[in-house]
Amino acid sequence: MDVILARHTSVGVPKGTCYGFSDVPVADTFEAEAAETKRRLEGLTFDAVYSSPLTRARKLASFCGWPEPYVDDRLKEMNMGEWEMRKFDEIDDPNLQLWYDDYMHLAATGGESFPELYARVSSFLDELKTKPYNRVAVFAHGGVLICAGIYGGLFPAEDCFRHLVPYGGVQHINI
């Protein structure tokens, strides 16, 4: 099955803000960025379209022609717990440096770890493989696309953040 994943467009929060699980607005550049994503998807037909429940992903799905995608909570970005909506340089938590040193294994205080995010996304993709689809679109987040890229064999986990798809970008995997 072909799975085409689109990352949401830029967000309307100050640079350096930790916003993973939070439902934040899109940036003023939404229409221009979304038009580029829509162009990348032109000509493709999908048996099903899925989206994260967060507004920034659903809004892009709608702009691209799918106003009512299947919404799945497993497609949310990583939960950053107590750090959500705080600027990283203003977080006064001794766990922050530990997380910086080992973000591939440790969770944000009160949040989830990368392995937990990966398990969540893998669960979605495992279930998707049981469906009778040929091609599916998924509108989600950078962390979700990284996990899908690992799952789909595009790159190894050790090197994954070098492959972060830009805002509004598209990634293709075959499962």
mmCIF file with all atom_site columns, N, CA and C in Angstrom, residues 39-104:
data_model
loop_
_atom_site.group_PDB
_atom_site.id
_atom_site.type_symbol
_atom_site.label_atom_id
_atom_site.label_alt_id
_atom_site.label_comp_id
_atom_site.label_asym_id
_atom_site.label_entity_id
_atom_site.label_seq_id
_atom_site.pdbx_PDB_ins_code
_atom_site.Cartn_x
_atom_site.Cartn_y
_atom_site.Cartn_z
_atom_site.occupancy
_atom_site.B_iso_or_equiv
_atom_site.pdbx_formal_charge
_atom_site.auth_seq_id
_atom_site.auth_comp_id
_atom_site.auth_asym_id
_atom_site.auth_atom_id
_atom_site.pdbx_PDB_model_num
ATOM 1   N N  . ARG A 1 39  ? -0.444  21.220 -4.585 1.00 0.00 ? 39  ARG A N  1
ATOM 2   C CA . ARG A 1 39  ? 0.157   20.993 -5.902 1.00 0.00 ? 39  ARG A CA 1
ATOM 3   C C  . ARG A 1 39  ? 0.910   19.659 -5.922 1.00 0.00 ? 39  ARG A C  1
ATOM 4   N N  . ARG A 1 40  ? 1.611   19.348 -4.837 1.00 0.00 ? 40  ARG A N  1
ATOM 5   C CA . ARG A 1 40  ? 2.362   18.088 -4.755 1.00 0.00 ? 40  ARG A CA 1
ATOM 6   C C  . ARG A 1 40  ? 1.437   16.866 -4.774 1.00 0.00 ? 40  ARG A C  1
ATOM 7   N N  . LEU A 1 41  ? 0.206   17.037 -4.327 1.00 0.00 ? 41  LEU A N  1
ATOM 8   C CA . LEU A 1 41  ? -0.743  15.922 -4.262 1.00 0.00 ? 41  LEU A CA 1
ATOM 9   C C  . LEU A 1 41  ? -1.642  15.843 -5.499 1.00 0.00 ? 41  LEU A C  1
ATOM 10  N N  . GLU A 1 42  ? -1.552  16.846 -6.366 1.00 0.00 ? 42  GLU A N  1
ATOM 11  C CA . GLU A 1 42  ? -2.395  16.894 -7.562 1.00 0.00 ? 42  GLU A CA 1
ATOM 12  C C  . GLU A 1 42  ? -2.244  15.639 -8.412 1.00 0.00 ? 42  GLU A C  1
ATOM 13  N N  . GLY A 1 43  ? -3.370  15.164 -8.892 1.00 0.00 ? 43  GLY A N  1
ATOM 14  C CA . GLY A 1 43  ? -3.362  14.006 -9.768 1.00 0.00 ? 43  GLY A CA 1
ATOM 15  C C  . GLY A 1 43  ? -3.370  12.674 -9.046 1.00 0.00 ? 43  GLY A C  1
ATOM 16  N N  . LEU A 1 44  ? -3.178  12.682 -7.734 1.00 0.00 ? 44  LEU A N  1
ATOM 17  C CA . LEU A 1 44  ? -3.203  11.438 -6.967 1.00 0.00 ? 44  LEU A CA 1
ATOM 18  C C  . LEU A 1 44  ? -4.619  11.167 -6.482 1.00 0.00 ? 44  LEU A C  1
ATOM 19  N N  . THR A 1 45  ? -5.016  9.924  -6.549 1.00 0.00 ? 45  THR A N  1
ATOM 20  C CA . THR A 1 45  ? -6.301  9.521  -5.979 1.00 0.00 ? 45  THR A CA 1
ATOM 21  C C  . THR A 1 45  ? -6.024  8.665  -4.757 1.00 0.00 ? 45  THR A C  1
ATOM 22  N N  . PHE A 1 46  ? -6.899  8.769  -3.785 1.00 0.00 ? 46  PHE A N  1
ATOM 23  C CA . PHE A 1 46  ? -6.713  8.059  -2.524 1.00 0.00 ? 46  PHE A CA 1
ATOM 24  C C  . PHE A 1 46  ? -7.950  7.244  -2.188 1.00 0.00 ? 46  PHE A C  1
ATOM 25  N N  . ASP A 1 47  ? -7.718  6.048  -1.685 1.00 0.00 ? 47  ASP A N  1
ATOM 26  C CA . ASP A 1 47  ? -8.821  5.199  -1.230 1.00 0.00 ? 47  ASP A CA 1
ATOM 27  C C  . ASP A 1 47  ? -9.345  5.666  0.118  1.00 0.00 ? 47  ASP A C  1
ATOM 28  N N  . ALA A 1 48  ? -8.479  6.344  0.882  1.00 0.00 ? 48  ALA A N  1
ATOM 29  C CA . ALA A 1 48  ? -8.866  6.886  2.188  1.00 0.00 ? 48  ALA A CA 1
ATOM 30  C C  . ALA A 1 48  ? -7.912  8.016  2.536  1.00 0.00 ? 48  ALA A C  1
ATOM 31  N N  . VAL A 1 49  ? -8.411  8.951  3.327  1.00 0.00 ? 49  VAL A N  1
ATOM 32  C CA . VAL A 1 49  ? -7.599  10.070 3.802  1.00 0.00 ? 49  VAL A CA 1
ATOM 33  C C  . VAL A 1 49  ? -7.755  10.136 5.321  1.00 0.00 ? 49  VAL A C  1
ATOM 34  N N  . TYR A 1 50  ? -6.616  10.197 6.007  1.00 0.00 ? 50  TYR A N  1
ATOM 35  C CA . TYR A 1 50  ? -6.576  10.250 7.469  1.00 0.00 ? 50  TYR A CA 1
ATOM 36  C C  . TYR A 1 50  ? -5.904  11.545 7.903  1.00 0.00 ? 50  TYR A C  1
ATOM 37  N N  . SER A 1 51  ? -6.226  11.967 9.128  1.00 0.00 ? 51  SER A N  1
ATOM 38  C CA . SER A 1 51  ? -5.613  13.166 9.677  1.00 0.00 ? 51  SER A CA 1
ATOM 39  C C  . SER A 1 51  ? -5.485  13.059 11.184 1.00 0.00 ? 51  SER A C  1
ATOM 40  N N  . SER A 1 52  ? -4.478  13.750 11.691 1.00 0.00 ? 52  SER A N  1
ATOM 41  C CA . SER A 1 52  ? -4.395  14.025 13.115 1.00 0.00 ? 52  SER A CA 1
ATOM 42  C C  . SER A 1 52  ? -5.625  14.855 13.474 1.00 0.00 ? 52  SER A C  1
ATOM 43  N N  . PRO A 1 53  ? -6.098  14.776 14.710 1.00 0.00 ? 53  PRO A N  1
ATOM 44  C CA . PRO A 1 53  ? -7.230  15.620 15.110 1.00 0.00 ? 53  PRO A CA 1
ATOM 45  C C  . PRO A 1 53  ? -6.849  17.084 15.321 1.00 0.00 ? 53  PRO A C  1
ATOM 46  N N  . LEU A 1 54  ? -5.554  17.388 15.368 1.00 0.00 ? 54  LEU A N  1
ATOM 47  C CA . LEU A 1 54  ? -5.144  18.764 15.620 1.00 0.00 ? 54  LEU A CA 1
ATOM 48  C C  . LEU A 1 54  ? -5.446  19.643 14.407 1.00 0.00 ? 54  LEU A C  1
ATOM 49  N N  . THR A 1 55  ? -5.879  20.852 14.681 1.00 0.00 ? 55  THR A N  1
ATOM 50  C CA . THR A 1 55  ? -6.355  21.773 13.654 1.00 0.00 ? 55  THR A CA 1
ATOM 51  C C  . THR A 1 55  ? -5.363  21.976 12.524 1.00 0.00 ? 55  THR A C  1
ATOM 52  N N  . ARG A 1 56  ? -4.084  22.100 12.840 1.00 0.00 ? 56  ARG A N  1
ATOM 53  C CA . ARG A 1 56  ? -3.100  22.389 11.798 1.00 0.00 ? 56  ARG A CA 1
ATOM 54  C C  . ARG A 1 56  ? -3.021  21.294 10.747 1.00 0.00 ? 56  ARG A C  1
ATOM 55  N N  . ALA A 1 57  ? -3.299  20.049 11.111 1.00 0.00 ? 57  ALA A N  1
ATOM 56  C CA . ALA A 1 57  ? -3.316  18.947 10.141 1.00 0.00 ? 57  ALA A CA 1
ATOM 57  C C  . ALA A 1 57  ? -4.665  18.882 9.420  1.00 0.00 ? 57  ALA A C  1
ATOM 58  N N  . ARG A 1 58  ? -5.757  18.999 10.162 1.00 0.00 ? 58  ARG A N  1
ATOM 59  C CA . ARG A 1 58  ? -7.088  18.929 9.539  1.00 0.00 ? 58  ARG A CA 1
ATOM 60  C C  . ARG A 1 58  ? -7.319  20.080 8.566  1.00 0.00 ? 58  ARG A C  1
ATOM 61  N N  . LYS A 1 59  ? -6.807  21.261 8.900  1.00 0.00 ? 59  LYS A N  1
ATOM 62  C CA . LYS A 1 59  ? -6.975  22.420 8.027  1.00 0.00 ? 59  LYS A CA 1
ATOM 63  C C  . LYS A 1 59  ? -6.252  22.203 6.697  1.00 0.00 ? 59  LYS A C  1
ATOM 64  N N  . LEU A 1 60  ? -5.074  21.606 6.732  1.00 0.00 ? 60  LEU A N  1
ATOM 65  C CA . LEU A 1 60  ? -4.351  21.314 5.496  1.00 0.00 ? 60  LEU A CA 1
ATOM 66  C C  . LEU A 1 60  ? -5.091  20.255 4.685  1.00 0.00 ? 60  LEU A C  1
ATOM 67  N N  . ALA A 1 61  ? -5.604  19.229 5.335  1.00 0.00 ? 61  ALA A N  1
ATOM 68  C CA . ALA A 1 61  ? -6.380  18.199 4.623  1.00 0.00 ? 61  ALA A CA 1
ATOM 69  C C  . ALA A 1 61  ? -7.570  18.832 3.917  1.00 0.00 ? 61  ALA A C  1
ATOM 70  N N  . SER A 1 62  ? -8.262  19.699 4.606  1.00 0.00 ? 62  SER A N  1
ATOM 71  C CA . SER A 1 62  ? -9.423  20.374 4.024  1.00 0.00 ? 62  SER A CA 1
ATOM 72  C C  . SER A 1 62  ? -9.023  21.245 2.837  1.00 0.00 ? 62  SER A C  1
ATOM 73  N N  . PHE A 1 63  ? -7.969  22.027 2.985  1.00 0.00 ? 63  PHE A N  1
ATOM 74  C CA . PHE A 1 63  ? -7.495  22.891 1.902  1.00 0.00 ? 63  PHE A CA 1
ATOM 75  C C  . PHE A 1 63  ? -7.142  22.066 0.668  1.00 0.00 ? 63  PHE A C  1
ATOM 76  N N  . CYS A 1 64  ? -6.588  20.896 0.894  1.00 0.00 ? 64  CYS A N  1
ATOM 77  C CA . CYS A 1 64  ? -6.155  20.032 -0.213 1.00 0.00 ? 64  CYS A CA 1
ATOM 78  C C  . CYS A 1 64  ? -7.299  19.231 -0.828 1.00 0.00 ? 64  CYS A C  1
ATOM 79  N N  . GLY A 1 65  ? -8.505  19.389 -0.294 1.00 0.00 ? 65  GLY A N  1
ATOM 80  C CA . GLY A 1 65  ? -9.670  18.759 -0.912 1.00 0.00 ? 65  GLY A CA 1
ATOM 81  C C  . GLY A 1 65  ? -10.343 17.673 -0.115 1.00 0.00 ? 65  GLY A C  1
ATOM 82  N N  . TRP A 1 66  ? -9.915  17.452 1.110  1.00 0.00 ? 66  TRP A N  1
ATOM 83  C CA . TRP A 1 66  ? -10.505 16.406 1.945  1.00 0.00 ? 66  TRP A CA 1
ATOM 84  C C  . TRP A 1 66  ? -10.980 17.011 3.257  1.00 0.00 ? 66  TRP A C  1
ATOM 85  N N  . PRO A 1 67  ? -12.164 17.642 3.252  1.00 0.00 ? 67  PRO A N  1
ATOM 86  C CA . PRO A 1 67  ? -12.661 18.328 4.451  1.00 0.00 ? 67  PRO A CA 1
ATOM 87  C C  . PRO A 1 67  ? -13.111 17.389 5.572  1.00 0.00 ? 67  PRO A C  1
ATOM 88  N N  . GLU A 1 68  ? -13.312 16.107 5.258  1.00 0.00 ? 68  GLU A N  1
ATOM 89  C CA . GLU A 1 68  ? -13.760 15.165 6.280  1.00 0.00 ? 68  GLU A CA 1
ATOM 90  C C  . GLU A 1 68  ? -12.917 13.899 6.274  1.00 0.00 ? 68  GLU A C  1
ATOM 91  N N  . PRO A 1 69  ? -11.637 14.027 6.621  1.00 0.00 ? 69  PRO A N  1
ATOM 92  C CA . PRO A 1 69  ? -10.787 12.830 6.680  1.00 0.00 ? 69  PRO A CA 1
ATOM 93  C C  . PRO A 1 69  ? -11.138 11.983 7.892  1.00 0.00 ? 69  PRO A C  1
ATOM 94  N N  . TYR A 1 70  ? -10.709 10.731 7.877  1.00 0.00 ? 70  TYR A N  1
ATOM 95  C CA . TYR A 1 70  ? -10.786 9.921  9.083  1.00 0.00 ? 70  TYR A CA 1
ATOM 96  C C  . TYR A 1 70  ? -9.800  10.528 10.075 1.00 0.00 ? 70  TYR A C  1
ATOM 97  N N  . VAL A 1 71  ? -10.246 10.811 11.274 1.00 0.00 ? 71  VAL A N  1
ATOM 98  C CA . VAL A 1 71  ? -9.395  11.427 12.292 1.00 0.00 ? 71  VAL A CA 1
ATOM 99  C C  . VAL A 1 71  ? -8.949  10.340 13.265 1.00 0.00 ? 71  VAL A C  1
ATOM 100 N N  . ASP A 1 72  ? -7.642  10.312 13.538 1.00 0.00 ? 72  ASP A N  1
ATOM 101 C CA . ASP A 1 72  ? -7.097  9.286  14.418 1.00 0.00 ? 72  ASP A CA 1
ATOM 102 C C  . ASP A 1 72  ? -6.132  9.937  15.411 1.00 0.00 ? 72  ASP A C  1
ATOM 103 N N  . ASP A 1 73  ? -6.388  9.760  16.699 1.00 0.00 ? 73  ASP A N  1
ATOM 104 C CA . ASP A 1 73  ? -5.553  10.344 17.753 1.00 0.00 ? 73  ASP A CA 1
ATOM 105 C C  . ASP A 1 73  ? -4.105  9.860  17.708 1.00 0.00 ? 73  ASP A C  1
ATOM 106 N N  . ARG A 1 74  ? -3.869  8.690  17.137 1.00 0.00 ? 74  ARG A N  1
ATOM 107 C CA . ARG A 1 74  ? -2.506  8.162  17.066 1.00 0.00 ? 74  ARG A CA 1
ATOM 108 C C  . ARG A 1 74  ? -1.628  8.990  16.135 1.00 0.00 ? 74  ARG A C  1
ATOM 109 N N  . LEU A 1 75  ? -2.230  9.886  15.357 1.00 0.00 ? 75  LEU A N  1
ATOM 110 C CA . LEU A 1 75  ? -1.489  10.715 14.410 1.00 0.00 ? 75  LEU A CA 1
ATOM 111 C C  . LEU A 1 75  ? -1.113  12.083 14.990 1.00 0.00 ? 75  LEU A C  1
ATOM 112 N N  . LYS A 1 76  ? -1.380  12.300 16.289 1.00 0.00 ? 76  LYS A N  1
ATOM 113 C CA . LYS A 1 76  ? -0.962  13.547 16.930 1.00 0.00 ? 76  LYS A CA 1
ATOM 114 C C  . LYS A 1 76  ? 0.556   13.601 17.052 1.00 0.00 ? 76  LYS A C  1
ATOM 115 N N  . GLU A 1 77  ? 1.075   14.817 17.201 1.00 0.00 ? 77  GLU A N  1
ATOM 116 C CA . GLU A 1 77  ? 2.502   15.010 17.435 1.00 0.00 ? 77  GLU A CA 1
ATOM 117 C C  . GLU A 1 77  ? 2.852   14.506 18.834 1.00 0.00 ? 77  GLU A C  1
ATOM 118 N N  . MET A 1 78  ? 4.133   14.404 19.125 1.00 0.00 ? 78  MET A N  1
ATOM 119 C CA . MET A 1 78  ? 4.605   13.933 20.431 1.00 0.00 ? 78  MET A CA 1
ATOM 120 C C  . MET A 1 78  ? 4.065   14.825 21.555 1.00 0.00 ? 78  MET A C  1
ATOM 121 N N  . ASN A 1 79  ? 3.631   14.200 22.613 1.00 0.00 ? 79  ASN A N  1
ATOM 122 C CA . ASN A 1 79  ? 3.149   14.921 23.788 1.00 0.00 ? 79  ASN A CA 1
ATOM 123 C C  . ASN A 1 79  ? 4.357   15.393 24.593 1.00 0.00 ? 79  ASN A C  1
ATOM 124 N N  . MET A 1 80  ? 4.512   16.697 24.711 1.00 0.00 ? 80  MET A N  1
ATOM 125 C CA . MET A 1 80  ? 5.656   17.275 25.427 1.00 0.00 ? 80  MET A CA 1
ATOM 126 C C  . MET A 1 80  ? 5.319   17.627 26.870 1.00 0.00 ? 80  MET A C  1
ATOM 127 N N  . GLY A 1 81  ? 4.192   17.123 27.357 1.00 0.00 ? 81  GLY A N  1
ATOM 128 C CA . GLY A 1 81  ? 3.847   17.209 28.779 1.00 0.00 ? 81  GLY A CA 1
ATOM 129 C C  . GLY A 1 81  ? 3.871   18.612 29.349 1.00 0.00 ? 81  GLY A C  1
ATOM 130 N N  . GLU A 1 82  ? 4.606   18.776 30.455 1.00 0.00 ? 82  GLU A N  1
ATOM 131 C CA . GLU A 1 82  ? 4.646   20.051 31.175 1.00 0.00 ? 82  GLU A CA 1
ATOM 132 C C  . GLU A 1 82  ? 5.361   21.149 30.390 1.00 0.00 ? 82  GLU A C  1
ATOM 133 N N  . TRP A 1 83  ? 6.028   20.787 29.331 1.00 0.00 ? 83  TRP A N  1
ATOM 134 C CA . TRP A 1 83  ? 6.764   21.778 28.541 1.00 0.00 ? 83  TRP A CA 1
ATOM 135 C C  . TRP A 1 83  ? 5.911   22.386 27.430 1.00 0.00 ? 83  TRP A C  1
ATOM 136 N N  . GLU A 1 84  ? 4.730   21.834 27.202 1.00 0.00 ? 84  GLU A N  1
ATOM 137 C CA . GLU A 1 84  ? 3.848   22.335 26.131 1.00 0.00 ? 84  GLU A CA 1
ATOM 138 C C  . GLU A 1 84  ? 3.599   23.836 26.276 1.00 0.00 ? 84  GLU A C  1
ATOM 139 N N  . MET A 1 85  ? 3.719   24.528 25.175 1.00 0.00 ? 85  MET A N  1
ATOM 140 C CA . MET A 1 85  ? 3.440   25.959 25.018 1.00 0.00 ? 85  MET A CA 1
ATOM 141 C C  . MET A 1 85  ? 4.381   26.846 25.837 1.00 0.00 ? 85  MET A C  1
ATOM 142 N N  . ARG A 1 86  ? 5.520   26.295 26.191 1.00 0.00 ? 86  ARG A N  1
ATOM 143 C CA . ARG A 1 86  ? 6.555   27.086 26.856 1.00 0.00 ? 86  ARG A CA 1
ATOM 144 C C  . ARG A 1 86  ? 7.736   27.198 25.899 1.00 0.00 ? 86  ARG A C  1
ATOM 145 N N  . LYS A 1 87  ? 8.438   28.308 25.976 1.00 0.00 ? 87  LYS A N  1
ATOM 146 C CA . LYS A 1 87  ? 9.648   28.453 25.169 1.00 0.00 ? 87  LYS A CA 1
ATOM 147 C C  . LYS A 1 87  ? 10.728  27.570 25.784 1.00 0.00 ? 87  LYS A C  1
ATOM 148 N N  . PHE A 1 88  ? 11.439  26.851 24.920 1.00 0.00 ? 88  PHE A N  1
ATOM 149 C CA . PHE A 1 88  ? 12.469  25.944 25.420 1.00 0.00 ? 88  PHE A CA 1
ATOM 150 C C  . PHE A 1 88  ? 13.473  26.667 26.319 1.00 0.00 ? 88  PHE A C  1
ATOM 151 N N  . ASP A 1 89  ? 13.875  27.881 25.936 1.00 0.00 ? 89  ASP A N  1
ATOM 152 C CA . ASP A 1 89  ? 14.887  28.586 26.729 1.00 0.00 ? 89  ASP A CA 1
ATOM 153 C C  . ASP A 1 89  ? 14.324  29.160 28.031 1.00 0.00 ? 89  ASP A C  1
ATOM 154 N N  . GLU A 1 90  ? 13.031  28.989 28.285 1.00 0.00 ? 90  GLU A N  1
ATOM 155 C CA . GLU A 1 90  ? 12.425  29.440 29.535 1.00 0.00 ? 90  GLU A CA 1
ATOM 156 C C  . GLU A 1 90  ? 11.989  28.272 30.421 1.00 0.00 ? 90  GLU A C  1
ATOM 157 N N  . ILE A 1 91  ? 12.226  27.050 29.967 1.00 0.00 ? 91  ILE A N  1
ATOM 158 C CA . ILE A 1 91  ? 11.848  25.871 30.754 1.00 0.00 ? 91  ILE A CA 1
ATOM 159 C C  . ILE A 1 91  ? 12.887  25.657 31.847 1.00 0.00 ? 91  ILE A C  1
ATOM 160 N N  . ASP A 1 92  ? 12.444  25.749 33.092 1.00 0.00 ? 92  ASP A N  1
ATOM 161 C CA . ASP A 1 92  ? 13.331  25.555 34.245 1.00 0.00 ? 92  ASP A CA 1
ATOM 162 C C  . ASP A 1 92  ? 13.029  24.181 34.841 1.00 0.00 ? 92  ASP A C  1
ATOM 163 N N  . ASP A 1 93  ? 13.579  23.166 34.197 1.00 0.00 ? 93  ASP A N  1
ATOM 164 C CA . ASP A 1 93  ? 13.330  21.791 34.595 1.00 0.00 ? 93  ASP A CA 1
ATOM 165 C C  . ASP A 1 93  ? 14.646  21.034 34.420 1.00 0.00 ? 93  ASP A C  1
ATOM 166 N N  . PRO A 1 94  ? 15.166  20.429 35.485 1.00 0.00 ? 94  PRO A N  1
ATOM 167 C CA . PRO A 1 94  ? 16.433  19.706 35.350 1.00 0.00 ? 94  PRO A CA 1
ATOM 168 C C  . PRO A 1 94  ? 16.363  18.566 34.340 1.00 0.00 ? 94  PRO A C  1
ATOM 169 N N  . ASN A 1 95  ? 15.163  18.098 34.053 1.00 0.00 ? 95  ASN A N  1
ATOM 170 C CA . ASN A 1 95  ? 15.008  17.022 33.073 1.00 0.00 ? 95  ASN A CA 1
ATOM 171 C C  . ASN A 1 95  ? 15.235  17.491 31.639 1.00 0.00 ? 95  ASN A C  1
ATOM 172 N N  . LEU A 1 96  ? 15.178  18.799 31.410 1.00 0.00 ? 96  LEU A N  1
ATOM 173 C CA . LEU A 1 96  ? 15.340  19.308 30.051 1.00 0.00 ? 96  LEU A CA 1
ATOM 174 C C  . LEU A 1 96  ? 16.712  18.943 29.487 1.00 0.00 ? 96  LEU A C  1
ATOM 175 N N  . GLN A 1 97  ? 17.772  19.150 30.258 1.00 0.00 ? 97  GLN A N  1
ATOM 176 C CA . GLN A 1 97  ? 19.111  18.815 29.757 1.00 0.00 ? 97  GLN A CA 1
ATOM 177 C C  . GLN A 1 97  ? 19.260  17.313 29.562 1.00 0.00 ? 97  GLN A C  1
ATOM 178 N N  . LEU A 1 98  ? 18.662  16.523 30.454 1.00 0.00 ? 98  LEU A N  1
ATOM 179 C CA . LEU A 1 98  ? 18.696  15.063 30.285 1.00 0.00 ? 98  LEU A CA 1
ATOM 180 C C  . LEU A 1 98  ? 18.005  14.673 28.988 1.00 0.00 ? 98  LEU A C  1
ATOM 181 N N  . TRP A 1 99  ? 16.879  15.323 28.698 1.00 0.00 ? 99  TRP A N  1
ATOM 182 C CA . TRP A 1 99  ? 16.138  15.050 27.463 1.00 0.00 ? 99  TRP A CA 1
ATOM 183 C C  . TRP A 1 99  ? 16.963  15.477 26.250 1.00 0.00 ? 99  TRP A C  1
ATOM 184 N N  . TYR A 1 100 ? 17.569  16.665 26.300 1.00 0.00 ? 100 TYR A N  1
ATOM 185 C CA . TYR A 1 100 ? 18.438  17.096 25.204 1.00 0.00 ? 100 TYR A CA 1
ATOM 186 C C  . TYR A 1 100 ? 19.531  16.068 24.932 1.00 0.00 ? 100 TYR A C  1
ATOM 187 N N  . ASP A 1 101 ? 20.082  15.488 26.003 1.00 0.00 ? 101 ASP A N  1
ATOM 188 C CA . ASP A 1 101 ? 21.172  14.526 25.872 1.00 0.00 ? 101 ASP A CA 1
ATOM 189 C C  . ASP A 1 101 ? 20.712  13.170 25.348 1.00 0.00 ? 101 ASP A C  1
ATOM 190 N N  . ASP A 1 102 ? 19.412  12.845 25.516 1.00 0.00 ? 102 ASP A N  1
ATOM 191 C CA . ASP A 1 102 ? 18.929  11.511 25.112 1.00 0.00 ? 102 ASP A CA 1
ATOM 192 C C  . ASP A 1 102 ? 17.454  11.565 24.695 1.00 0.00 ? 102 ASP A C  1
ATOM 193 N N  . TYR A 1 103 ? 17.117  12.490 23.801 1.00 0.00 ? 103 TYR A N  1
ATOM 194 C CA . TYR A 1 103 ? 15.721  12.674 23.372 1.00 0.00 ? 103 TYR A CA 1
ATOM 195 C C  . TYR A 1 103 ? 15.156  11.460 22.623 1.00 0.00 ? 103 TYR A C  1
ATOM 196 N N  . MET A 1 104 ? 15.997  10.569 22.145 1.00 0.00 ? 104 MET A N  1
ATOM 197 C CA . MET A 1 104 ? 15.502  9.371  21.458 1.00 0.00 ? 104 MET A CA 1
ATOM 198 C C  . MET A 1 104 ? 14.953  8.327  22.438 1.00 0.00 ? 104 MET A C  1
#
